[in-house]
């Protein structure tokens, strides 16, 4: 948000608008909306998309959970001369790892998930009175809430039923 403030000051002074990318950490749909609400103009979504069938990594079962392999762009696994060739001896100087080589929760097919994500983003924007990303930048208000508030705001003290999709009335 501090970067957004500086970008906006720069725009007021020069008339030059510099778009901001939220790069990294976008996993779930609410992360997209939060990044946009805080002033990002667009988001990098590698980890978000890596969870789906359409990504090239394999689905693995670990314990009772299905996951997909994932490595961040700055990880040792992703690092190679095509991405990080600094030329000459400098390429050997890149000695730190910025991303991780890990597993992420498997999320199924992209089509159904992406439709839900878009619906959630639209719903949140509507709740903020925004019909565009610039309007969301102006109208969104972030509020710090406790873990108890989140729990109380959802279904609690009940046992949720599983929906039987085979039943037809």
PDB file of C-alpha atoms in Angstrom:
ATOM      1  CA  UNK A   1       0.000   0.000   0.000  1.00  0.00           C
ATOM      2  CA  UNK A   2       2.999   2.296   0.568  1.00  0.00           C
ATOM      3  CA  UNK A   3       4.163   1.612  -2.997  1.00  0.00           C
ATOM      4  CA  UNK A   4       0.666   2.470  -4.227  1.00  0.00           C
ATOM      5  CA  UNK A   5       0.767   5.765  -2.299  1.00  0.00           C
ATOM      6  CA  UNK A   6       4.104   6.670  -3.906  1.00  0.00           C
ATOM      7  CA  UNK A   7       2.861   5.660  -7.353  1.00  0.00           C
ATOM      8  CA  UNK A   8      -0.204   7.874  -6.897  1.00  0.00           C
ATOM      9  CA  UNK A   9       1.957  10.823  -5.769  1.00  0.00           C
ATOM     10  CA  UNK A  10       4.175  10.314  -8.819  1.00  0.00           C
ATOM     11  CA  UNK A  11       1.098  10.281 -11.050  1.00  0.00           C
ATOM     12  CA  UNK A  12      -0.182  13.533  -9.544  1.00  0.00           C
ATOM     13  CA  UNK A  13       3.211  15.188 -10.071  1.00  0.00           C
ATOM     14  CA  UNK A  14       3.980  13.905 -13.560  1.00  0.00           C
ATOM     15  CA  UNK A  15       0.758  12.610 -15.109  1.00  0.00           C
ATOM     16  CA  UNK A  16       2.513   9.268 -15.678  1.00  0.00           C
ATOM     17  CA  UNK A  17       0.640   6.276 -14.274  1.00  0.00           C
ATOM     18  CA  UNK A  18       2.774   3.244 -13.479  1.00  0.00           C
ATOM     19  CA  UNK A  19       0.754   0.010 -13.119  1.00  0.00           C
ATOM     20  CA  UNK A  20       1.590  -2.138 -10.110  1.00  0.00           C
ATOM     21  CA  UNK A  21       1.809  -5.919 -10.233  1.00  0.00           C
ATOM     22  CA  UNK A  22       1.132  -8.028  -7.169  1.00  0.00           C
ATOM     23  CA  UNK A  23       3.897 -10.561  -7.751  1.00  0.00           C
ATOM     24  CA  UNK A  24       3.854 -13.700  -5.650  1.00  0.00           C
ATOM     25  CA  UNK A  25       1.665 -15.257  -3.008  1.00  0.00           C
ATOM     26  CA  UNK A  26      -1.584 -15.466  -4.980  1.00  0.00           C
ATOM     27  CA  UNK A  27      -2.966 -18.904  -4.147  1.00  0.00           C
ATOM     28  CA  UNK A  28      -6.676 -18.518  -3.488  1.00  0.00           C
ATOM     29  CA  UNK A  29      -9.304 -16.319  -5.088  1.00  0.00           C
ATOM     30  CA  UNK A  30      -9.560 -13.966  -2.121  1.00  0.00           C
ATOM     31  CA  UNK A  31      -5.844 -13.165  -2.498  1.00  0.00           C
ATOM     32  CA  UNK A  32      -6.584 -11.722  -5.955  1.00  0.00           C
ATOM     33  CA  UNK A  33      -9.302  -9.457  -4.603  1.00  0.00           C
ATOM     34  CA  UNK A  34      -7.131  -8.333  -1.687  1.00  0.00           C
ATOM     35  CA  UNK A  35      -4.235  -7.462  -4.003  1.00  0.00           C
ATOM     36  CA  UNK A  36      -6.531  -5.472  -6.303  1.00  0.00           C
ATOM     37  CA  UNK A  37      -8.214  -3.752  -3.348  1.00  0.00           C
ATOM     38  CA  UNK A  38      -4.820  -2.674  -1.992  1.00  0.00           C
ATOM     39  CA  UNK A  39      -3.950  -1.007  -5.289  1.00  0.00           C
ATOM     40  CA  UNK A  40      -2.502  -3.628  -7.632  1.00  0.00           C
ATOM     41  CA  UNK A  41      -3.481  -3.233 -11.270  1.00  0.00           C
ATOM     42  CA  UNK A  42      -2.775  -6.866 -12.112  1.00  0.00           C
ATOM     43  CA  UNK A  43      -1.560 -10.023 -10.371  1.00  0.00           C
ATOM     44  CA  UNK A  44       0.915 -12.808 -11.076  1.00  0.00           C
ATOM     45  CA  UNK A  45      -0.921 -16.095 -10.569  1.00  0.00           C
ATOM     46  CA  UNK A  46       1.545 -18.927 -11.124  1.00  0.00           C
ATOM     47  CA  UNK A  47       0.800 -20.722  -7.872  1.00  0.00           C
ATOM     48  CA  UNK A  48      -2.949 -20.204  -8.306  1.00  0.00           C
ATOM     49  CA  UNK A  49      -2.897 -21.890 -11.740  1.00  0.00           C
ATOM     50  CA  UNK A  50      -0.402 -24.580 -10.710  1.00  0.00           C
ATOM     51  CA  UNK A  51      -3.086 -26.224  -8.520  1.00  0.00           C
ATOM     52  CA  UNK A  52      -5.191 -27.322 -11.491  1.00  0.00           C
ATOM     53  CA  UNK A  53      -5.277 -30.347 -13.805  1.00  0.00           C
ATOM     54  CA  UNK A  54      -4.087 -28.241 -16.717  1.00  0.00           C
ATOM     55  CA  UNK A  55      -0.719 -27.414 -15.148  1.00  0.00           C
ATOM     56  CA  UNK A  56       2.067 -29.741 -16.272  1.00  0.00           C
ATOM     57  CA  UNK A  57       3.000 -31.198 -12.884  1.00  0.00           C
ATOM     58  CA  UNK A  58       1.686 -34.480 -11.569  1.00  0.00           C
ATOM     59  CA  UNK A  59      -0.923 -35.036  -8.866  1.00  0.00           C
ATOM     60  CA  UNK A  60       0.547 -36.795  -5.824  1.00  0.00           C
ATOM     61  CA  UNK A  61      -1.196 -38.250  -2.781  1.00  0.00           C
ATOM     62  CA  UNK A  62       0.525 -37.388   0.493  1.00  0.00           C
ATOM     63  CA  UNK A  63      -1.284 -38.857   3.476  1.00  0.00           C
ATOM     64  CA  UNK A  64      -4.984 -38.282   2.785  1.00  0.00           C
ATOM     65  CA  UNK A  65      -4.403 -35.196   0.646  1.00  0.00           C
ATOM     66  CA  UNK A  66      -3.922 -34.772  -3.071  1.00  0.00           C
ATOM     67  CA  UNK A  67      -1.318 -32.181  -4.003  1.00  0.00           C
ATOM     68  CA  UNK A  68       0.579 -30.991  -7.049  1.00  0.00           C
ATOM     69  CA  UNK A  69       4.267 -30.323  -7.341  1.00  0.00           C
ATOM     70  CA  UNK A  70       5.126 -26.649  -7.500  1.00  0.00           C
ATOM     71  CA  UNK A  71       8.274 -24.634  -7.724  1.00  0.00           C
ATOM     72  CA  UNK A  72       8.471 -20.877  -7.564  1.00  0.00           C
ATOM     73  CA  UNK A  73      10.102 -18.903 -10.354  1.00  0.00           C
ATOM     74  CA  UNK A  74      13.058 -17.980  -8.145  1.00  0.00           C
ATOM     75  CA  UNK A  75      13.667 -21.531  -6.901  1.00  0.00           C
ATOM     76  CA  UNK A  76      16.779 -23.538  -7.739  1.00  0.00           C
ATOM     77  CA  UNK A  77      14.604 -25.895  -9.800  1.00  0.00           C
ATOM     78  CA  UNK A  78      13.314 -23.065 -11.996  1.00  0.00           C
ATOM     79  CA  UNK A  79      16.691 -21.368 -12.264  1.00  0.00           C
ATOM     80  CA  UNK A  80      18.454 -22.077 -15.532  1.00  0.00           C
ATOM     81  CA  UNK A  81      20.387 -20.126 -18.145  1.00  0.00           C
ATOM     82  CA  UNK A  82      17.282 -19.328 -20.220  1.00  0.00           C
ATOM     83  CA  UNK A  83      15.680 -17.465 -17.316  1.00  0.00           C
ATOM     84  CA  UNK A  84      18.640 -16.071 -15.394  1.00  0.00           C
ATOM     85  CA  UNK A  85      21.584 -15.712 -17.766  1.00  0.00           C
ATOM     86  CA  UNK A  86      23.386 -12.651 -16.470  1.00  0.00           C
ATOM     87  CA  UNK A  87      26.211 -13.184 -18.953  1.00  0.00           C
ATOM     88  CA  UNK A  88      29.813 -14.260 -18.475  1.00  0.00           C
ATOM     89  CA  UNK A  89      30.955 -15.029 -14.962  1.00  0.00           C
ATOM     90  CA  UNK A  90      28.045 -13.091 -13.441  1.00  0.00           C
ATOM     91  CA  UNK A  91      25.686 -16.019 -13.991  1.00  0.00           C
ATOM     92  CA  UNK A  92      27.662 -18.034 -11.459  1.00  0.00           C
ATOM     93  CA  UNK A  93      27.184 -15.284  -8.875  1.00  0.00           C
ATOM     94  CA  UNK A  94      23.425 -15.880  -8.473  1.00  0.00           C
ATOM     95  CA  UNK A  95      23.751 -17.882  -5.262  1.00  0.00           C
ATOM     96  CA  UNK A  96      20.499 -17.423  -3.394  1.00  0.00           C
ATOM     97  CA  UNK A  97      17.126 -19.073  -3.787  1.00  0.00           C
ATOM     98  CA  UNK A  98      14.086 -16.799  -3.890  1.00  0.00           C
ATOM     99  CA  UNK A  99      11.310 -19.340  -4.522  1.00  0.00           C
ATOM    100  CA  UNK A 100      10.459 -22.723  -3.098  1.00  0.00           C
ATOM    101  CA  UNK A 101      10.225 -26.246  -4.473  1.00  0.00           C
ATOM    102  CA  UNK A 102       7.155 -27.684  -2.769  1.00  0.00           C
ATOM    103  CA  UNK A 103       3.651 -29.118  -2.988  1.00  0.00           C
ATOM    104  CA  UNK A 104       0.389 -27.195  -3.153  1.00  0.00           C
ATOM    105  CA  UNK A 105      -3.206 -28.379  -2.612  1.00  0.00           C
ATOM    106  CA  UNK A 106      -4.710 -29.955  -5.722  1.00  0.00           C
ATOM    107  CA  UNK A 107      -7.827 -28.106  -6.913  1.00  0.00           C
ATOM    108  CA  UNK A 108      -9.206 -30.099  -9.873  1.00  0.00           C
ATOM    109  CA  UNK A 109     -10.155 -28.625 -13.242  1.00  0.00           C
ATOM    110  CA  UNK A 110      -9.437 -24.996 -14.058  1.00  0.00           C
ATOM    111  CA  UNK A 111     -12.743 -24.241 -15.813  1.00  0.00           C
ATOM    112  CA  UNK A 112     -15.029 -24.727 -12.813  1.00  0.00           C
ATOM    113  CA  UNK A 113     -12.615 -23.125 -10.364  1.00  0.00           C
ATOM    114  CA  UNK A 114     -11.916 -20.084 -12.529  1.00  0.00           C
ATOM    115  CA  UNK A 115     -15.638 -19.417 -12.977  1.00  0.00           C
ATOM    116  CA  UNK A 116     -16.067 -19.434  -9.178  1.00  0.00           C
ATOM    117  CA  UNK A 117     -13.030 -17.181  -8.704  1.00  0.00           C
ATOM    118  CA  UNK A 118     -14.349 -14.630 -11.209  1.00  0.00           C
ATOM    119  CA  UNK A 119     -17.781 -14.704  -9.552  1.00  0.00           C
ATOM    120  CA  UNK A 120     -16.197 -14.076  -6.134  1.00  0.00           C
ATOM    121  CA  UNK A 121     -14.127 -11.164  -7.446  1.00  0.00           C
ATOM    122  CA  UNK A 122     -17.211  -9.626  -9.085  1.00  0.00           C
ATOM    123  CA  UNK A 123     -19.263 -10.123  -5.926  1.00  0.00           C
ATOM    124  CA  UNK A 124     -16.638  -8.458  -3.738  1.00  0.00           C
ATOM    125  CA  UNK A 125     -16.312  -5.571  -6.181  1.00  0.00           C
ATOM    126  CA  UNK A 126     -20.092  -5.182  -6.190  1.00  0.00           C
ATOM    127  CA  UNK A 127     -20.132  -5.170  -2.374  1.00  0.00           C
ATOM    128  CA  UNK A 128     -17.584  -2.327  -2.528  1.00  0.00           C
ATOM    129  CA  UNK A 129     -19.689  -0.410  -5.067  1.00  0.00           C
ATOM    130  CA  UNK A 130     -17.020  -0.860  -7.749  1.00  0.00           C
ATOM    131  CA  UNK A 131     -17.519  -1.817 -11.385  1.00  0.00           C
ATOM    132  CA  UNK A 132     -13.858  -1.482 -12.364  1.00  0.00           C
ATOM    133  CA  UNK A 133     -10.452  -2.043 -10.800  1.00  0.00           C
ATOM    134  CA  UNK A 134      -9.750   1.730 -10.499  1.00  0.00           C
ATOM    135  CA  UNK A 135     -13.097   2.108  -8.681  1.00  0.00           C
ATOM    136  CA  UNK A 136     -12.145  -0.789  -6.389  1.00  0.00           C
ATOM    137  CA  UNK A 137      -8.865   1.002  -5.586  1.00  0.00           C
ATOM    138  CA  UNK A 138     -10.890   4.009  -4.410  1.00  0.00           C
ATOM    139  CA  UNK A 139     -13.817   2.304  -2.676  1.00  0.00           C
ATOM    140  CA  UNK A 140     -12.337  -0.790  -1.005  1.00  0.00           C
ATOM    141  CA  UNK A 141     -11.768  -0.628   2.739  1.00  0.00           C
ATOM    142  CA  UNK A 142      -9.678  -3.274   4.465  1.00  0.00           C
ATOM    143  CA  UNK A 143     -10.464  -4.040   8.077  1.00  0.00           C
ATOM    144  CA  UNK A 144      -8.351  -6.048  10.480  1.00  0.00           C
ATOM    145  CA  UNK A 145     -10.424  -8.819  12.057  1.00  0.00           C
ATOM    146  CA  UNK A 146      -9.601 -11.461  14.615  1.00  0.00           C
ATOM    147  CA  UNK A 147      -9.626 -15.191  14.058  1.00  0.00           C
ATOM    148  CA  UNK A 148     -12.718 -15.380  16.284  1.00  0.00           C
ATOM    149  CA  UNK A 149     -14.525 -12.860  14.048  1.00  0.00           C
ATOM    150  CA  UNK A 150     -13.803 -15.002  11.013  1.00  0.00           C
ATOM    151  CA  UNK A 151     -15.051 -18.119  12.803  1.00  0.00           C
ATOM    152  CA  UNK A 152     -18.180 -16.379  14.089  1.00  0.00           C
ATOM    153  CA  UNK A 153     -18.874 -14.937  10.645  1.00  0.00           C
ATOM    154  CA  UNK A 154     -19.093 -18.385   9.083  1.00  0.00           C
ATOM    155  CA  UNK A 155     -21.034 -21.537   9.858  1.00  0.00           C
ATOM    156  CA  UNK A 156     -20.160 -22.673  13.368  1.00  0.00           C
ATOM    157  CA  UNK A 157     -21.526 -25.038  15.997  1.00  0.00           C
ATOM    158  CA  UNK A 158     -23.183 -27.090  13.250  1.00  0.00           C
ATOM    159  CA  UNK A 159     -22.310 -30.189  11.300  1.00  0.00           C
ATOM    160  CA  UNK A 160     -22.450 -29.400   7.596  1.00  0.00           C
ATOM    161  CA  UNK A 161     -24.241 -31.890   5.362  1.00  0.00           C
ATOM    162  CA  UNK A 162     -22.570 -33.260   2.301  1.00  0.00           C
ATOM    163  CA  UNK A 163     -24.646 -32.604  -0.794  1.00  0.00           C
ATOM    164  CA  UNK A 164     -25.856 -35.778  -2.506  1.00  0.00           C
ATOM    165  CA  UNK A 165     -25.741 -34.901  -6.206  1.00  0.00           C
ATOM    166  CA  UNK A 166     -27.192 -38.272  -7.254  1.00  0.00           C
ATOM    167  CA  UNK A 167     -30.613 -37.450  -5.723  1.00  0.00           C
ATOM    168  CA  UNK A 168     -33.162 -36.092  -8.176  1.00  0.00           C
ATOM    169  CA  UNK A 169     -36.560 -34.830  -7.117  1.00  0.00           C
TER     170      UNK A 169
END
